[in-house]
Coordinates of N, CA and C in Angstrom, one line a residue:
X1 N 6.8 0.3 8.3 CA 6.9 1.3 7.2 C 8.4 1.6 6.9
X2 N 9.0 1.1 5.8 CA 10.8 1.6 5.6 C 10.6 2.5 4.3
X3 N 11.0 3.7 4.4 CA 11.0 4.3 3.1 C 12.5 4.3 2.4
X4 N 12.2 3.8 1.2 CA 13.4 3.2 0.5 C 14.1 4.0 -0.4
X5 N 13.6 5.6 -0.5 CA 13.9 6.5 -1.3 C 13.3 7.7 -1.6
X6 N 13.5 8.6 -2.0 CA 12.5 9.6 -2.8 C 12.8 10.6 -3.7
X7 N 12.2 11.4 -4.4 CA 12.6 12.0 -5.6 C 12.9 13.5 -4.7
X8 N 14.0 14.1 -5.1 CA 14.6 15.2 -4.4 C 13.5 16.4 -5.3
X9 N 13.5 16.5 -6.9 CA 13.3 17.8 -7.5 C 12.1 17.1 -8.7
X10 N 11.8 18.0 -9.3 CA 11.0 17.8 -10.4 C 9.3 18.0 -9.8
X11 N 8.9 18.0 -10.7 CA 6.8 18.2 -10.7 C 6.3 17.0 -9.9
X12 N 7.0 15.8 -10.0 CA 6.5 14.4 -9.8 C 7.1 14.1 -8.4
X13 N 6.5 13.6 -7.4 CA 7.4 12.7 -6.4 C 7.3 11.4 -6.3
X14 N 8.1 10.4 -6.0 CA 7.7 9.3 -5.7 C 8.4 8.8 -4.7
X15 N 7.7 8.0 -3.8 CA 8.2 7.3 -2.4 C 7.8 5.8 -2.6
X16 N 9.0 5.2 -2.6 CA 8.9 3.9 -2.5 C 9.0 3.2 -0.8
X17 N 8.3 2.3 -0.5 CA 8.3 1.9 0.7 C 8.2 0.2 0.9
X18 N 8.9 -0.5 1.5 CA 8.6 -1.6 2.1 C 8.2 -1.5 3.2
X19 N 7.0 -2.5 3.2 CA 5.8 -2.4 4.2 C 6.3 -3.9 4.9
X20 N 6.2 -4.1 6.2 CA 6.1 -5.4 6.8 C 5.1 -5.2 8.0
X21 N 4.3 -6.4 8.0 CA 3.2 -6.4 9.0 C 3.3 -7.5 9.7
X22 N 3.7 -7.4 11.1 CA 3.8 -8.6 11.6 C 2.7 -8.8 12.5
X23 N 2.9 -10.0 13.5 CA 1.6 -10.4 14.3 C 0.9 -9.6 15.1
X24 N 1.8 -8.3 15.2 CA 1.0 -7.7 16.4 C 0.3 -6.5 15.6
X25 N 0.2 -6.5 14.1 CA -0.5 -5.5 13.1 C -1.6 -5.4 13.4
X26 N -2.4 -4.5 12.9 CA -4.0 -4.3 13.2 C -4.1 -3.7 11.8
X27 N -5.6 -4.4 11.3 CA -5.8 -3.8 9.9 C -6.4 -2.2 9.9
X28 N -5.9 -1.6 8.8 CA -6.4 -0.3 8.8 C -6.7 0.2 7.5
X29 N -8.0 0.5 7.3 CA -8.5 0.9 6.0 C -8.8 2.3 5.7
X30 N -8.1 3.5 6.4 CA -8.4 4.6 6.4 C -7.3 5.9 6.0
X31 N -6.4 4.9 5.1 CA -5.5 5.8 4.3 C -6.0 6.6 3.3
X32 N -5.5 8.0 3.2 CA -6.1 8.6 2.0 C -4.8 9.7 1.9
X33 N -4.7 9.8 0.4 CA -3.6 11.0 0.0 C -3.8 11.2 -1.3
X34 N -2.9 12.2 -1.9 CA -3.1 12.6 -3.1 C -2.0 11.7 -4.0
X35 N -2.6 11.4 -5.4 CA -1.8 10.7 -6.3 C -2.2 9.3 -6.8
X36 N -1.3 8.4 -7.1 CA -1.5 6.9 -7.3 C -0.8 6.2 -6.5
X37 N -1.0 4.8 -6.4 CA -0.3 3.9 -5.8 C -0.3 2.6 -6.1
X38 N 1.0 1.9 -6.0 CA 1.3 0.7 -6.9 C 1.5 -0.5 -5.5
X39 N 0.9 -1.4 -5.4 CA 1.5 -2.3 -4.5 C 1.8 -3.5 -5.2
X40 N 2.9 -4.2 -4.6 CA 3.5 -5.4 -5.1 C 3.8 -6.6 -4.0
X41 N 3.0 -7.2 -3.7 CA 2.9 -8.3 -2.6 C 4.6 -9.2 -3.0
X42 N 5.1 -9.1 -1.8 CA 6.3 -10.4 -1.6 C 6.3 -11.7 -1.1
X43 N 5.7 -11.2 0.7 CA 5.3 -12.4 1.2 C 3.8 -12.5 2.0
X44 N 3.4 -13.2 2.3 CA 2.1 -13.2 3.0 C 0.8 -13.1 2.3
X45 N -0.2 -12.9 3.1 CA -1.5 -12.8 2.3 C -2.2 -11.8 2.8
X46 N -3.2 -10.8 2.1 CA -3.9 -9.6 2.9 C -5.3 -9.5 1.7
X47 N -6.5 -9.1 2.5 CA -7.4 -8.5 1.7 C -7.3 -7.4 1.8
X48 N -7.0 -6.5 0.5 CA -6.8 -5.4 0.5 C -8.0 -4.3 0.1
X49 N -8.5 -3.5 0.9 CA -9.6 -2.5 0.5 C -9.0 -1.4 -0.1
X50 N -10.0 -0.7 -1.5 CA -9.9 0.1 -1.9 C -11.5 0.9 -2.4
X51 N -11.9 1.7 -1.8 CA -13.0 2.4 -1.9 C -13.9 1.4 -1.4
X52 N -14.8 1.0 -2.3 CA -15.8 -0.3 -2.0 C -15.7 -1.4 -2.3
X53 N -14.5 -1.7 -2.7 CA -14.0 -3.1 -3.3 C -12.7 -3.7 -2.5
X54 N -13.0 -4.7 -2.3 CA -11.6 -5.7 -1.9 C -10.9 -6.5 -2.7
X55 N -9.7 -6.8 -2.5 CA -8.5 -7.7 -3.3 C -8.2 -8.5 -2.5
X56 N -8.1 -9.8 -2.7 CA -7.4 -10.8 -2.2 C -5.5 -10.8 -2.8
X57 N -4.8 -10.3 -2.1 CA -3.5 -10.3 -2.6 C -2.6 -11.4 -1.9
X58 N -1.6 -12.1 -2.7 CA -0.6 -13.2 -2.5 C 0.6 -13.0 -3.1
X59 N 1.6 -13.2 -2.8 CA 3.1 -12.9 -3.5 C 3.0 -13.1 -5.0
X60 N 3.4 -11.9 -5.4 CA 3.4 -11.9 -6.7 C 2.2 -11.2 -7.6
X61 N 0.9 -10.9 -6.5 CA 0.1 -9.8 -7.0 C 0.4 -8.6 -6.9
X62 N -0.4 -7.8 -7.7 CA 0.3 -6.3 -7.8 C -1.3 -5.7 -7.8
X63 N -1.3 -4.5 -7.4 CA -2.7 -3.5 -7.4 C -2.2 -2.0 -7.6
X64 N -3.0 -1.5 -8.5 CA -2.6 0.0 -9.2 C -3.7 0.4 -8.8
X65 N -4.0 1.8 -8.2 CA -5.2 2.5 -7.5 C -4.8 4.1 -7.4
X66 N -6.0 4.7 -7.7 CA -6.0 6.2 -7.0 C -6.0 6.3 -5.7
X67 N -5.0 6.8 -5.0 CA -4.8 6.8 -3.8 C -5.7 7.8 -2.9
X68 N -6.6 8.8 -3.6 CA -7.5 9.7 -3.0 C -8.7 8.8 -2.3
X69 N -9.1 7.4 -2.6 CA -9.8 7.0 -2.1 C -9.4 6.1 -0.9
X70 N -10.4 5.9 0.0 CA -10.0 5.6 1.3 C -9.4 3.9 0.8
X71 N -8.2 3.7 1.3 CA -7.5 2.1 1.3 C -6.7 1.6 2.5
X72 N -6.4 0.5 2.2 CA -5.7 -0.2 3.4 C -5.9 -1.7 3.5
X73 N -5.1 -2.3 4.1 CA -5.3 -3.7 4.7 C -6.4 -4.0 5.3
X74 N -7.6 -4.7 5.0 CA -8.7 -5.1 5.8 C -8.2 -6.3 6.5
X75 N -7.9 -7.2 5.8 CA -8.1 -8.6 6.6 C -6.6 -9.1 6.2
X76 N -5.6 -9.2 7.4 CA -4.3 -9.6 7.5 C -4.5 -11.2 7.5
X77 N -4.6 -11.8 6.4 CA -4.9 -13.3 6.0 C -3.8 -14.1 6.4
X78 N -2.2 -13.8 6.0 CA -1.2 -14.7 6.5 C -0.1 -13.8 6.5
X79 N 0.2 -13.6 8.1 CA 1.3 -13.0 8.5 C 2.5 -13.7 8.7
X80 N 3.7 -13.3 8.7 CA 4.0 -11.7 8.6 C 4.0 -11.6 6.9
X81 N 3.8 -10.4 6.4 CA 3.4 -10.1 5.3 C 4.6 -8.8 4.8
X82 N 4.9 -8.9 3.7 CA 5.7 -7.7 3.4 C 5.5 -7.5 1.6
X83 N 5.2 -6.1 1.7 CA 4.9 -5.5 0.2 C 5.5 -4.5 -0.4
X84 N 6.0 -4.1 -1.5 CA 6.2 -2.9 -1.7 C 5.0 -1.9 -2.4
X85 N 5.3 -0.4 -1.7 CA 4.2 0.5 -2.0 C 4.8 1.5 -2.5
X86 N 4.4 1.7 -3.6 CA 5.3 3.2 -4.7 C 3.8 4.2 -4.6
X87 N 4.2 5.0 -4.0 CA 3.5 6.2 -4.2 C 3.7 7.4 -5.1
X88 N 3.1 7.9 -5.9 CA 3.6 8.7 -6.9 C 2.3 10.0 -6.9
X89 N 3.0 11.0 -6.7 CA 2.0 12.3 -6.6 C 2.5 13.6 -6.8
X90 N 1.7 14.7 -7.6 CA 2.3 15.9 -8.0 C 2.7 16.8 -7.0
X91 N 3.8 17.1 -7.0 CA 4.2 18.2 -6.1 C 3.5 19.5 -6.0
X92 N 3.2 19.9 -4.8 CA 2.3 21.4 -5.0 C 3.3 22.8 -4.5

């Protein structure tokens, strides 16, 4: 997980990540945090879980969701994989 930047001021925080999962990666579907998240697949394939649904994602696919629901990569279908994850949440 590489943080590409972050907002320094204002009422809204934005955190863009470049995520790379290699052959030693393990599925993890227990992420949960405030705000919303946007994922854009660059390479590889994944079955991504959000709450009670799963979504097959391949390069060029995107997913936008409320990140308060449990989420994360459930099945690492084709590795290595890279995707952008942009998390947006209100500052407290």
